[in-house]
Amino acid sequence: MSEPALHIRDLTKAYREPEGGTFLALDIPTLDVAHGEALALRGESGSGKTTLLNIIAGILPADGGVIEVAGERMTGRSETARDRVRAQHIGYLFQTFNLLPGLTALENVQLGMSFRPRKGEAPRKAAREALDRVGLSDRRMHKPAQLSVGQQQRVAIARALAGHPTLVLADEPTSNLDAARAIQCMDLLMEFALESQAALLVVTHDETQVARFERVETLRTPEGSPA
Amino acid sequence: MTVLGLAWRSLKQRKLASILTGVSIALGVALTIAVIALRDGAESSYRQTARGYDCILGPTHGSTLDIVLNTMFHVGDIGGTIPWEEYEAAKRDPMVKYAVPYAVGDMFRGFKVIGTSTDMFRALEDGGGTKLLDHIRGRPFKDGKHFEAVFGSMAAANTGVGIGTRFRVTHGVGVVEHGEQWEIVGIMKPTGTPADRGIYIAIDTFYEVGDHKQAGEQVGKRRDERKKERDDAKQKADAAKAPAKKDDGHGHAHDDGDDGDDHEGHAHDDHAHEEGDDHEGHKHGTKEELGLSAVGVRLKSPVLRLRYVADVRNARGPVQAVLPQDKIRELFDIISPIGKLLTWIVALMIIVAGVGTMVSLYNTIQGRRREIAILRAVGARPRHVFAIIVSEALLLCVLGGVAGMLLGHGTIILIAPFLLEKAGVFIGSGFGTIDLVILGVLVVLGVLIGLLPAWQGLRTPVASNLHPTE
């Protein structure tokens, strides 16, 4: 585990403007997150926080620079290769939970491990344990519509962490929850990530949540970009 | 979660649309199965049954196809009779193994009553080669004047009779019953042949029916009257001829000769019963007067068929020999192309249903962009998304197809008794090669119709569909 869970160097991402030309959406000289470390990433709206998470996850390609997750390169590789690294090493937690409505809580959690090249622990068993861990043992067979918002977010946390990923990316994970539930949810996420020795990178606007992190980075809009 | 599992969940999520598309495929498959089963079943049943006799003797003025259908399938009417002596002659023929008489015309609760001999149970077999004799529960009737009967399985089941039941028959489809009663001494187990819907009585008892005797007597009386009229006319002609010859010499004699030729010609054109006129001195009973509907002939070897037919033809008697297998082959040579065309038309329904499924799936992709993006975000590669959507098409086709097969075979099972009753053919239903072929076609079709929606799914942008709020 000598290399960091996440290593970023000279990362850039530019977008084409409708009227021609490009603007720089992201410019990160360097960013490392160690295993078991939790990092809060804040930034003003349009600073490229979600874009950064999508590039780290390999959903969007970077234009330049290097990203390594668990020592495996994400940049300069094919979409299939990035998909494989994401499936194996990354857990992604969304603001809108993104649970599949047709699947039960257990199946949604299991889904996160179904596409891993090396499945390791039996997905169903791991999913059950993850749901136990987030306190939803009695809601395994419920579909998302049958769960409260807080319970849905806990299922999403279980899905992100059940496969013991190297890196957990969380995009505004508590913005849909009330203050009390937001604290509970973030506690759960940080504890679960720490237990798994996963690096946790959380994008949030919520200063209350930011204050709970030992390490906080601010993402600034690159120079020359439209504010 | 496997790809197939995810595809299944996705179909369940869109239950109504999935059921409707599945039903359209099921209907196409059911129709195809039913048409193929009917087409092949009817042909095989007809061919199989036609193998029962090498040859059938029927009236010369009857349609050859009617003779076959009436004798072997108990369908339709021959529209004439043949002299009893032809049956006797067939029995004596050294080439013949079994000569089976058929006399029809009476009914019992909608089922034909056939006067025959026990040789019928020896000559005919079911599809598996078991003689009808071995299908009889109880025993066969006794030949001769024993009022006993054997029922086919369907006739027994539909009339609600059992061994020991006594019954009366009606003439044709009328309601007036003959006075005689028969006792059921045997009921055949289902044979899957037209024999299942027949009621068989000893032919001698057929002629013992009072009404038949009366009919026979009337036929005999009419014959005697016509014979007397002809004799009188001949005597008058002879009486008139004698003085004329004296007066005029050979010119009139020539004319008389012509008249005589015409007269003989009329006699030959008369009905078959009148052929009995030649057998003066025979004792005429009902069977001789009424004759038979047909005689089924089983030869000692099938290779004798052509020789036997030639012998019958050369005898120039009042019967014609029909080869049932040839007639049925001719029949199917005519109707087979129509059957094949019909099969292709209904098979086209499967293709149409497949295209409908493709359109339905294609349209759902637009509404499933987020689902696809989530799958990709949690690690599904493009090939997984592709496989899930193709699997959905495959599941719809295969499950719809299996439902269609059950529906098709179920329909055949339901209508089989009706077909046996009305058309004399037994259509068996069971899963076979054709089902495997259709299943194979559906698998290929499923993959093909899944390609376009799957390709559409692959083009779904992930990032923009993951964060709909941004």
XYZ file of C-alpha atoms in Angstrom:
697
model
C 0.000 0.000 0.000
C 2.884 2.365 -0.645
C 1.097 4.222 -3.443
C -1.835 6.467 -2.501
C -5.370 5.340 -3.121
C -5.775 8.303 -5.445
C -3.007 10.156 -7.207
C -3.675 13.154 -9.488
C -1.063 15.223 -11.298
C -1.508 18.082 -13.814
C -5.102 17.108 -14.535
C -6.920 19.262 -17.039
C -10.348 19.125 -18.631
C -11.627 21.570 -21.215
C -15.035 21.920 -22.822
C -15.953 23.176 -26.248
C -18.033 26.318 -26.170
C -21.164 26.519 -28.318
C -19.876 29.558 -30.176
C -16.501 27.916 -30.815
C -13.300 27.805 -28.802
C -12.845 25.990 -25.490
C -12.845 26.820 -21.831
C -10.872 25.120 -19.114
C -13.193 23.421 -16.661
C -10.597 21.764 -14.471
C -6.948 22.319 -13.708
C -5.482 20.392 -10.774
C -1.714 20.370 -10.442
C -1.610 17.647 -7.810
C -3.876 15.826 -5.399
C -3.183 12.625 -3.448
C -5.520 10.797 -1.059
C -4.093 8.030 1.082
C -5.782 4.762 2.034
C -8.119 5.313 4.987
C -7.969 9.068 4.544
C -11.114 11.225 4.283
C -10.981 14.382 2.226
C -13.682 17.018 1.855
C -13.631 18.867 -1.423
C -15.483 22.109 -1.575
C -15.796 24.738 -4.223
C -18.152 27.199 -5.672
C -20.761 26.199 -8.114
C -19.265 25.509 -11.543
C -15.803 24.894 -10.135
C -15.866 21.393 -11.651
C -16.344 19.263 -8.528
C -18.719 16.768 -10.153
C -16.651 16.782 -13.332
C -13.603 15.877 -11.250
C -15.401 12.956 -9.622
C -16.590 11.714 -13.027
C -13.065 11.929 -14.420
C -11.602 10.122 -11.397
C -14.290 7.450 -11.838
C -13.388 7.157 -15.515
C -16.877 8.150 -16.637
C -15.453 11.189 -18.393
C -12.034 11.191 -20.058
C -9.409 13.698 -18.969
C -7.751 15.942 -21.524
C -4.364 15.898 -19.877
C -2.483 14.808 -16.784
C -2.418 11.604 -14.784
C -4.902 9.897 -12.504
C -4.061 6.673 -10.726
C -6.461 4.722 -8.541
C -4.859 2.013 -6.404
C -1.826 2.338 -8.640
C -3.803 1.752 -11.827
C -3.910 4.490 -14.405
C -7.264 5.936 -15.349
C -6.024 8.503 -17.839
C -4.884 7.724 -21.349
C -6.730 4.416 -21.358
C -9.699 3.035 -23.216
C -13.213 3.374 -21.866
C -13.349 -0.370 -21.243
C -10.135 -0.238 -19.211
C -11.457 2.694 -17.163
C -14.747 0.815 -16.613
C -12.813 -2.168 -15.337
C -10.773 -0.067 -12.858
C -13.958 1.663 -11.686
C -15.749 -1.652 -11.156
C -12.808 -3.063 -9.222
C -11.619 -0.144 -7.115
C -14.185 2.643 -6.895
C -17.426 3.062 -4.970
C -19.570 5.952 -6.130
C -22.159 7.642 -3.926
C -24.549 10.065 -5.607
C -26.513 13.040 -4.380
C -29.700 11.511 -5.820
C -28.771 8.000 -4.586
C -29.308 6.533 -8.054
C -30.842 3.284 -6.866
C -32.519 1.170 -9.523
C -36.258 1.209 -8.755
C -36.909 -2.322 -9.984
C -34.383 -3.917 -7.632
C -34.646 -4.600 -3.918
C -32.250 -2.984 -1.468
C -30.213 -6.192 -1.410
C -30.083 -6.381 -5.205
C -29.102 -2.722 -5.490
C -26.185 -3.301 -3.130
C -25.250 -6.494 -4.902
C -25.310 -4.646 -8.218
C -22.218 -2.652 -7.192
C -20.186 -5.871 -7.120
C -21.771 -7.706 -10.028
C -19.516 -6.237 -12.692
C -16.194 -6.526 -10.867
C -13.568 -8.447 -12.826
C -12.433 -10.102 -9.566
C -15.503 -10.628 -7.464
C -13.704 -11.904 -4.345
C -16.274 -12.334 -1.596
C -19.647 -13.696 -2.682
C -21.586 -10.585 -3.760
C -24.828 -11.619 -2.114
C -23.170 -12.334 1.227
C -21.169 -9.092 1.079
C -24.326 -7.138 0.169
C -26.193 -8.632 3.091
C -23.356 -7.753 5.483
C -23.203 -4.200 4.111
C -26.924 -3.733 4.667
C -26.508 -5.108 8.196
C -23.714 -2.598 8.688
C -25.923 0.360 7.707
C -28.762 -0.915 9.888
C -31.122 -2.095 7.154
C -31.191 -5.833 7.890
C -34.968 -5.751 7.989
C -35.305 -3.801 4.732
C -33.295 -6.038 2.435
C -36.200 -7.074 0.269
C -37.776 -3.625 0.057
C -37.639 -1.687 -3.168
C -36.400 1.934 -3.092
C -39.924 3.320 -3.304
C -40.748 1.449 -0.102
C -37.862 3.081 1.795
C -37.541 6.538 3.341
C -35.073 9.022 1.871
C -32.621 8.357 4.693
C -32.923 4.611 4.190
C -32.349 5.012 0.473
C -29.153 6.942 1.163
C -28.013 4.194 3.515
C -28.617 1.617 0.805
C -26.529 3.801 -1.511
C -23.738 3.898 1.108
C -23.922 0.129 1.439
C -23.691 -0.217 -2.340
C -20.662 2.086 -2.536
C -18.798 0.262 0.219
C -19.955 -3.366 0.057
C -17.236 -4.396 -2.359
C -14.503 -2.887 -0.153
C -13.331 -0.394 -2.791
C -9.999 1.388 -2.611
C -11.617 4.751 -3.198
C -15.086 6.041 -2.374
C -16.323 9.082 -4.282
C -19.310 10.879 -2.746
C -21.039 13.695 -4.577
C -23.060 15.882 -2.171
C -24.173 12.746 -0.300
C -26.180 14.581 2.347
C -27.757 17.410 0.388
C -31.129 15.647 0.194
C -31.246 14.893 3.918
C -32.294 16.983 6.903
C -29.552 18.137 9.299
C -29.903 15.281 11.786
C -29.980 12.612 9.091
C -27.130 14.294 7.239
C -24.905 13.950 10.318
C -25.929 10.307 10.816
C -25.303 9.571 7.180
C -21.871 11.195 7.108
C -20.907 9.407 10.360
C -21.886 6.134 8.815
C -20.008 6.848 5.603
C -16.823 7.895 7.385
C -16.907 4.959 9.807
C -17.636 2.428 7.086
C -14.879 3.857 4.858
C -12.397 3.808 7.714
C -13.241 0.200 8.558
C -12.635 -0.744 4.941
C -9.444 1.325 4.819
C -10.957 3.049 1.777
C -9.938 6.560 0.793
C -12.958 8.844 0.967
C -13.347 11.871 -1.286
C -16.489 13.824 -0.492
C -17.723 16.788 -2.500
C -19.952 18.983 -0.363
C -21.288 22.506 0.004
C -22.327 21.899 3.580
C -19.884 23.723 5.846
C -21.149 21.738 8.849
C -20.061 18.590 7.145
C -16.816 20.117 5.920
C -15.898 20.990 9.466
C -15.890 17.319 10.427
C -13.072 16.461 8.027
C -9.427 16.655 9.073
C -8.433 17.411 5.497
C -10.297 19.860 3.302
C -9.379 21.027 -0.188
C -11.008 23.812 -2.133
C -11.485 23.521 -5.850
C -11.116 26.821 -7.605
C -12.404 27.779 -10.995
C -9.428 27.729 -13.337
C -8.218 31.049 -14.613
C -9.815 32.026 -17.900
C -12.918 29.956 -17.270
C -16.342 31.529 -17.297
C -17.460 31.989 -13.676
C -26.871 -10.200 -10.131
C -26.372 -11.784 -13.522
C -27.019 -10.107 -16.846
C -30.045 -12.354 -17.332
C -31.284 -11.507 -13.835
C -31.017 -7.789 -14.545
C -32.810 -8.248 -17.873
C -35.597 -10.125 -16.108
C -35.927 -7.395 -13.438
C -36.073 -4.790 -16.155
C -38.888 -6.652 -17.920
C -40.740 -6.967 -14.629
C -40.327 -3.256 -14.098
C -42.261 -2.687 -17.359
C -44.719 -5.481 -16.707
C -47.593 -4.440 -18.957
C -45.476 -3.610 -21.997
C -43.499 -6.846 -21.507
C -46.642 -8.950 -21.228
C -48.201 -7.381 -24.309
C -45.123 -7.882 -26.470
C -44.735 -11.411 -25.108
C -48.372 -12.142 -25.907
C -47.945 -10.961 -29.499
C -45.054 -13.395 -29.918
C -46.983 -16.137 -28.129
C -49.932 -15.738 -30.479
C -47.688 -15.926 -33.527
C -45.984 -19.049 -32.214
C -49.259 -20.655 -31.115
C -50.771 -20.149 -34.542
C -47.681 -21.510 -36.249
C -47.598 -24.557 -33.980
C -51.299 -25.165 -34.469
C -51.163 -24.837 -38.242
C -48.097 -27.071 -38.535
C -49.575 -29.648 -36.164
C -52.847 -29.631 -38.073
C -51.125 -29.827 -41.441
C -48.659 -32.562 -40.515
C -51.035 -34.344 -38.151
C -53.798 -34.500 -40.714
C -51.472 -35.740 -43.429
C -49.833 -38.320 -41.216
C -53.166 -39.434 -39.788
C -54.676 -39.792 -43.255
C -51.654 -41.621 -44.602
C -51.448 -43.881 -41.548
C -55.128 -44.759 -41.646
C -55.035 -45.255 -45.409
C -52.472 -48.009 -44.863
C -55.154 -50.144 -43.176
C -56.384 -51.621 -46.437
C -54.489 -52.331 -49.616
C -57.596 -51.786 -51.654
C -61.241 -50.838 -51.248
C -64.036 -52.117 -53.441
C -66.777 -49.575 -54.006
C -69.559 -48.856 -56.469
C -68.435 -47.930 -59.973
C -70.438 -44.718 -59.993
C -69.090 -43.554 -56.622
C -66.288 -41.016 -56.248
C -63.054 -42.850 -55.471
C -62.153 -40.305 -52.780
C -65.613 -40.629 -51.213
C -65.184 -44.418 -51.131
C -61.898 -44.042 -49.227
C -63.104 -41.314 -46.886
C -66.353 -43.071 -46.052
C -64.889 -46.530 -45.534
C -61.726 -45.629 -43.688
C -62.541 -42.294 -42.054
C -66.312 -42.638 -41.587
C -66.759 -39.274 -43.281
C -69.313 -38.394 -45.974
C -71.370 -40.748 -48.088
C -70.459 -43.102 -50.913
C -73.807 -42.670 -52.677
C -74.269 -46.229 -53.917
C -73.837 -49.885 -53.072
C -72.110 -52.937 -54.412
C -73.558 -56.439 -54.664
C -73.030 -58.796 -51.754
C -71.555 -61.303 -54.200
C -68.555 -59.027 -54.683
C -67.731 -59.442 -51.011
C -68.082 -63.198 -51.327
C -65.864 -63.139 -54.397
C -63.228 -61.062 -52.611
C -63.222 -63.490 -49.693
C -62.622 -66.388 -52.046
C -59.804 -64.651 -53.917
C -56.488 -66.398 -53.104
C -54.663 -63.048 -53.033
C -56.882 -61.700 -50.250
C -56.007 -62.085 -46.594
C -58.988 -60.193 -45.193
C -62.105 -58.976 -46.996
C -64.067 -56.717 -44.657
C -67.654 -55.786 -45.514
C -69.006 -52.331 -44.705
C -72.698 -51.532 -44.520
C -73.579 -48.099 -43.215
C -76.628 -45.951 -42.854
C -77.670 -46.243 -39.211
C -76.632 -43.996 -36.342
C -76.595 -44.022 -32.567
C -76.620 -40.613 -30.900
C -74.713 -39.036 -33.765
C -72.188 -41.849 -34.231
C -72.161 -44.062 -37.295
C -73.162 -47.678 -36.851
C -71.163 -49.888 -39.160
C -72.173 -53.396 -40.086
C -68.970 -55.343 -40.587
C -67.191 -58.535 -39.637
C -64.655 -59.270 -36.938
C -62.020 -59.390 -39.665
C -62.040 -55.594 -39.460
C -60.486 -55.805 -35.980
C -57.797 -58.077 -37.396
C -57.102 -56.107 -40.555
C -56.839 -52.618 -39.055
C -54.122 -51.397 -36.711
C -53.375 -48.275 -34.738
C -50.387 -46.011 -35.439
C -48.120 -48.270 -33.391
C -49.026 -51.414 -35.333
C -51.328 -52.915 -32.694
C -54.379 -54.603 -34.144
C -57.721 -53.107 -33.184
C -58.611 -56.529 -31.820
C -56.047 -56.036 -29.070
C -57.613 -52.695 -28.131
C -60.965 -54.219 -27.253
C -61.935 -54.285 -23.613
C -64.514 -57.021 -23.224
C -64.663 -59.019 -26.442
C -65.470 -58.564 -30.110
C -69.019 -59.227 -31.282
C -69.724 -62.650 -32.679
C -70.114 -62.855 -36.447
C -73.534 -64.076 -37.524
C -76.933 -63.097 -36.248
C -75.799 -62.054 -32.765
C -77.044 -58.610 -31.803
C -73.791 -57.515 -30.235
C -71.701 -54.415 -30.716
C -68.246 -53.013 -30.140
C -67.890 -49.280 -29.543
C -64.934 -47.083 -30.421
C -63.537 -45.225 -27.396
C -64.897 -41.840 -28.408
C -68.290 -43.198 -29.370
C -68.546 -44.903 -25.991
C -67.368 -41.861 -24.044
C -69.699 -39.480 -25.843
C -72.767 -41.655 -25.673
C -72.191 -42.625 -22.066
C -72.557 -46.350 -22.584
C -70.661 -49.261 -21.114
C -70.221 -52.945 -21.608
C -73.592 -54.618 -21.122
C -75.575 -51.543 -22.213
C -78.313 -52.321 -24.738
C -79.158 -49.762 -27.390
C -81.288 -49.112 -30.457
C -80.168 -47.360 -33.595
C -81.878 -44.852 -35.856
C -81.873 -44.812 -39.617
C -79.567 -42.009 -40.718
C -79.793 -38.927 -38.538
C -83.529 -39.475 -37.956
C -85.207 -39.913 -34.611
C -87.197 -43.012 -35.440
C -85.473 -45.987 -33.887
C -85.337 -49.441 -35.382
C -86.957 -52.022 -33.190
C -83.897 -54.224 -32.685
C -81.557 -53.920 -29.741
C -77.842 -54.633 -29.597
C -75.810 -55.340 -26.514
C -72.378 -53.798 -26.111
C -69.873 -56.590 -25.555
C -66.678 -54.635 -26.137
C -65.312 -51.088 -26.043
C -62.054 -50.208 -27.740
C -59.349 -48.314 -25.915
C -58.358 -45.093 -27.694
C -56.475 -45.963 -30.853
C -55.958 -42.484 -32.283
C -57.667 -43.644 -35.474
C -61.127 -43.034 -36.924
C -62.107 -46.380 -35.397
C -62.466 -44.505 -32.102
C -65.712 -42.938 -33.230
C -67.317 -45.970 -34.860
C -69.920 -48.374 -33.526
C -69.447 -51.829 -34.968
C -72.061 -54.535 -35.280
C -72.057 -57.911 -37.040
C -73.079 -57.338 -40.633
C -75.639 -60.132 -40.504
C -77.539 -58.271 -37.778
C -77.540 -55.156 -39.976
C -79.623 -57.092 -42.492
C -81.823 -58.526 -39.740
C -83.187 -55.075 -38.905
C -86.893 -55.138 -39.735
C -86.790 -51.864 -41.655
C -83.815 -53.039 -43.653
C -85.640 -56.264 -44.473
C -88.607 -54.245 -45.695
C -86.319 -52.078 -47.756
C -84.737 -55.207 -49.168
C -88.105 -56.679 -49.997
C -89.109 -53.465 -51.762
C -85.895 -53.495 -53.736
C -86.591 -57.130 -54.632
C -90.173 -56.358 -55.546
C -89.157 -53.447 -57.767
C -86.560 -55.641 -59.377
C -89.097 -58.398 -59.995
C -91.576 -55.874 -61.404
C -88.998 -54.457 -63.775
C -87.968 -57.948 -64.782
C -91.606 -58.837 -65.445
C -92.081 -55.643 -67.441
C -89.051 -56.477 -69.532
C -90.206 -60.070 -70.046
C -93.659 -58.867 -71.088
C -92.182 -56.346 -73.447
C -89.954 -59.026 -74.908
C -92.861 -61.424 -75.388
C -94.880 -58.700 -77.094
C -91.981 -57.854 -79.329
C -91.503 -61.538 -80.201
C -95.217 -61.903 -80.943
C -95.169 -58.845 -83.173
C -91.973 -59.978 -84.860
C -93.244 -63.414 -85.924
C -95.961 -62.255 -88.420
C -93.769 -59.435 -89.642
C -91.035 -61.854 -90.539
C -93.500 -63.905 -92.425
C -94.680 -60.866 -94.354
C -91.606 -58.800 -94.973
C -88.519 -60.886 -94.742
C -85.150 -59.830 -93.448
C -85.458 -55.996 -93.630
C -87.448 -55.794 -90.317
C -85.378 -58.448 -88.708
C -82.397 -56.102 -88.957
C -84.318 -53.375 -87.070
C -85.330 -55.827 -84.396
C -81.766 -56.697 -83.820
C -80.996 -53.040 -83.118
C -83.879 -52.822 -80.653
C -82.582 -55.787 -78.795
C -79.150 -54.189 -78.411
C -80.679 -51.040 -76.953
C -82.675 -52.983 -74.446
C -79.690 -54.849 -73.149
C -77.837 -51.576 -72.875
C -80.536 -50.126 -70.588
C -80.373 -53.112 -68.340
C -76.635 -52.551 -67.773
C -77.182 -48.916 -66.940
C -79.534 -49.830 -64.130
C -78.483 -49.884 -60.483
C -76.142 -52.457 -59.147
C -78.890 -54.406 -57.449
C -80.265 -55.258 -60.822
C -77.057 -57.045 -61.640
C -78.567 -59.696 -59.424
C -80.978 -60.359 -62.227
C -78.314 -62.375 -63.934
C -78.069 -64.707 -60.965
C -81.343 -66.400 -61.436
C -81.885 -69.302 -59.164
C -80.040 -67.606 -56.209
C -81.998 -67.215 -53.030
C -82.383 -63.473 -52.526
C -82.255 -62.237 -48.907
C -81.836 -58.710 -47.491
C -78.071 -58.671 -47.895
C -78.344 -59.660 -51.532
C -80.988 -56.997 -52.146
C -79.401 -54.140 -50.244
C -75.786 -54.968 -51.005
C -72.851 -53.294 -49.256
C -71.363 -49.835 -49.037
C -67.849 -51.094 -49.642
C -65.419 -53.910 -48.984
C -62.028 -53.274 -47.432
C -59.409 -55.638 -48.771
C -56.167 -56.546 -47.055
C -54.002 -58.586 -49.418
C -51.577 -61.275 -48.437
C -48.811 -58.998 -49.664
C -48.852 -55.321 -50.669
C -46.982 -56.262 -53.865
C -50.192 -57.899 -55.086
C -52.052 -54.613 -55.092
C -51.688 -53.746 -58.762
C -52.456 -57.313 -59.842
C -55.572 -57.401 -57.708
C -56.774 -54.039 -59.021
C -56.179 -55.218 -62.589
C -58.170 -58.394 -61.918
C -61.111 -56.369 -60.567
C -60.926 -54.023 -63.527
C -60.717 -56.863 -66.047
C -63.711 -58.610 -64.494
C -65.762 -55.551 -65.575
C -68.067 -56.100 -62.639
C -70.177 -53.461 -60.899
C -67.303 -52.520 -58.551
C -64.178 -50.469 -58.778
C -61.016 -51.121 -56.799
C -59.572 -48.027 -55.162
C -56.078 -47.839 -53.723
C -56.557 -45.765 -50.559
C -52.907 -44.808 -50.138
C -52.754 -43.466 -53.682
C -55.976 -41.513 -53.244
C -54.768 -39.907 -50.024
C -51.423 -39.081 -51.642
C -53.257 -37.447 -54.552
C -55.393 -35.516 -52.091
C -52.360 -34.183 -50.248
C -50.521 -33.428 -53.465
C -53.325 -30.942 -54.058
C -53.656 -29.456 -50.584
C -50.022 -29.594 -49.388
C -48.868 -26.424 -51.179
C -51.791 -24.547 -49.654
C -50.867 -25.877 -46.222
C -47.258 -24.815 -46.683
C -48.301 -21.352 -47.805
C -50.537 -21.018 -44.778
C -47.658 -22.051 -42.509
C -45.420 -19.356 -43.990
C -48.140 -16.769 -43.563
C -48.619 -17.540 -39.882
C -44.842 -17.803 -39.381
C -44.679 -14.274 -40.718
C -46.757 -13.286 -37.711
C -43.821 -14.208 -35.483
C -41.591 -11.885 -37.480
C -44.185 -9.102 -37.235
C -44.454 -9.674 -33.476
C -40.639 -9.603 -33.296
C -40.512 -6.262 -35.063
C -43.158 -4.980 -32.645
C -40.985 -6.124 -29.745
C -37.986 -4.348 -31.221
C -39.928 -1.090 -31.600
C -41.228 -1.397 -28.050
C -37.739 -2.020 -26.639
C -36.227 0.725 -28.739
C -38.758 3.210 -27.412
C -38.073 2.262 -23.799
C -34.366 3.031 -24.103
C -35.068 6.775 -24.123
C -36.782 6.448 -20.756
C -34.071 4.199 -19.368
C -31.092 6.479 -19.868
C -30.667 7.044 -16.152
C -30.908 3.324 -15.428
C -28.245 2.652 -18.040
C -26.051 5.460 -16.667
C -26.359 4.042 -13.127
C -25.390 0.602 -14.361
C -22.350 2.089 -16.069
C -21.451 4.129 -12.984
C -21.455 1.088 -10.709
C -19.104 -0.733 -13.040
C -21.117 -2.205 -15.917
C -19.122 -2.089 -19.117
C -20.751 -1.325 -22.483
C -20.878 -5.034 -23.260
C -22.877 -5.628 -20.076
C -25.416 -2.974 -21.041
C -25.534 -4.428 -24.543
C -26.019 -7.942 -23.170
C -28.756 -6.851 -20.755
C -30.831 -5.242 -23.518
C -30.306 -8.138 -25.943
C -31.226 -10.530 -23.123
C -34.475 -8.650 -22.594
C -35.373 -9.172 -26.268
C -34.268 -12.781 -25.982
C -36.356 -13.388 -22.867
C -39.418 -11.813 -24.469
C -39.015 -13.990 -27.554
C -38.214 -17.220 -25.719
C -40.776 -16.838 -22.936
C -43.391 -15.619 -25.407
C -42.447 -18.531 -27.621
C -42.726 -21.100 -24.820
C -46.112 -19.650 -23.843
C -47.095 -19.816 -27.513
C -46.032 -23.455 -27.717
C -48.108 -24.327 -24.668
C -51.022 -22.396 -26.131
C -50.613 -24.003 -29.557
C -50.355 -27.542 -28.214
C -53.150 -26.858 -25.738
C -55.366 -25.706 -28.571
C -54.582 -28.839 -30.533
C -55.396 -31.017 -27.526
C -58.704 -29.177 -27.161
C -59.750 -29.399 -30.805
C -58.387 -32.900 -31.470
C -61.596 -34.705 -30.414
C -63.619 -32.331 -32.601
C -61.357 -33.032 -35.576
C -61.537 -36.749 -34.982
C -65.305 -36.544 -34.852
C -65.809 -34.255 -37.830
C -62.903 -35.065 -40.111
C -61.902 -38.521 -39.010
C -58.321 -37.503 -38.340
C -56.452 -37.812 -35.117
C -54.103 -34.898 -34.478
C -51.661 -35.827 -31.784
C -50.022 -33.081 -29.760
C -46.582 -33.326 -28.272
C -43.380 -31.385 -28.216
C -41.109 -32.385 -31.038
C -38.538 -31.256 -33.545
C -40.677 -28.406 -34.814
C -40.770 -26.903 -31.328
C -36.979 -27.020 -31.150
C -36.756 -25.413 -34.590
C -39.156 -22.641 -33.564
C -37.236 -22.146 -30.312
C -34.011 -21.849 -32.298
C -35.620 -19.328 -34.645
C -36.856 -17.351 -31.636
C -33.396 -17.267 -30.078
C -31.936 -15.895 -33.317
C -34.874 -13.496 -33.679
C -34.465 -12.359 -30.068
C -30.808 -11.550 -30.586
C -31.506 -9.770 -33.872
C -34.320 -7.607 -32.563
C -32.274 -6.741 -29.478
C -29.387 -5.356 -31.536
C -30.875 -1.995 -32.452
C -32.186 -1.118 -28.959
C -28.899 -2.341 -27.467
C -26.906 -0.147 -29.827
C -29.135 2.763 -28.794
C -28.420 1.882 -25.164
C -24.677 1.957 -25.776
C -24.915 5.513 -27.048
C -26.405 6.721 -23.758
C -24.116 9.378 -22.275
C -23.315 8.374 -18.706
C -22.245 11.570 -16.937
C -25.167 13.741 -18.048
C -27.710 11.086 -17.112
C -26.234 10.405 -13.689
C -26.832 13.886 -12.388
C -30.207 14.946 -13.711
C -30.297 17.915 -11.375
C -27.257 19.543 -12.895
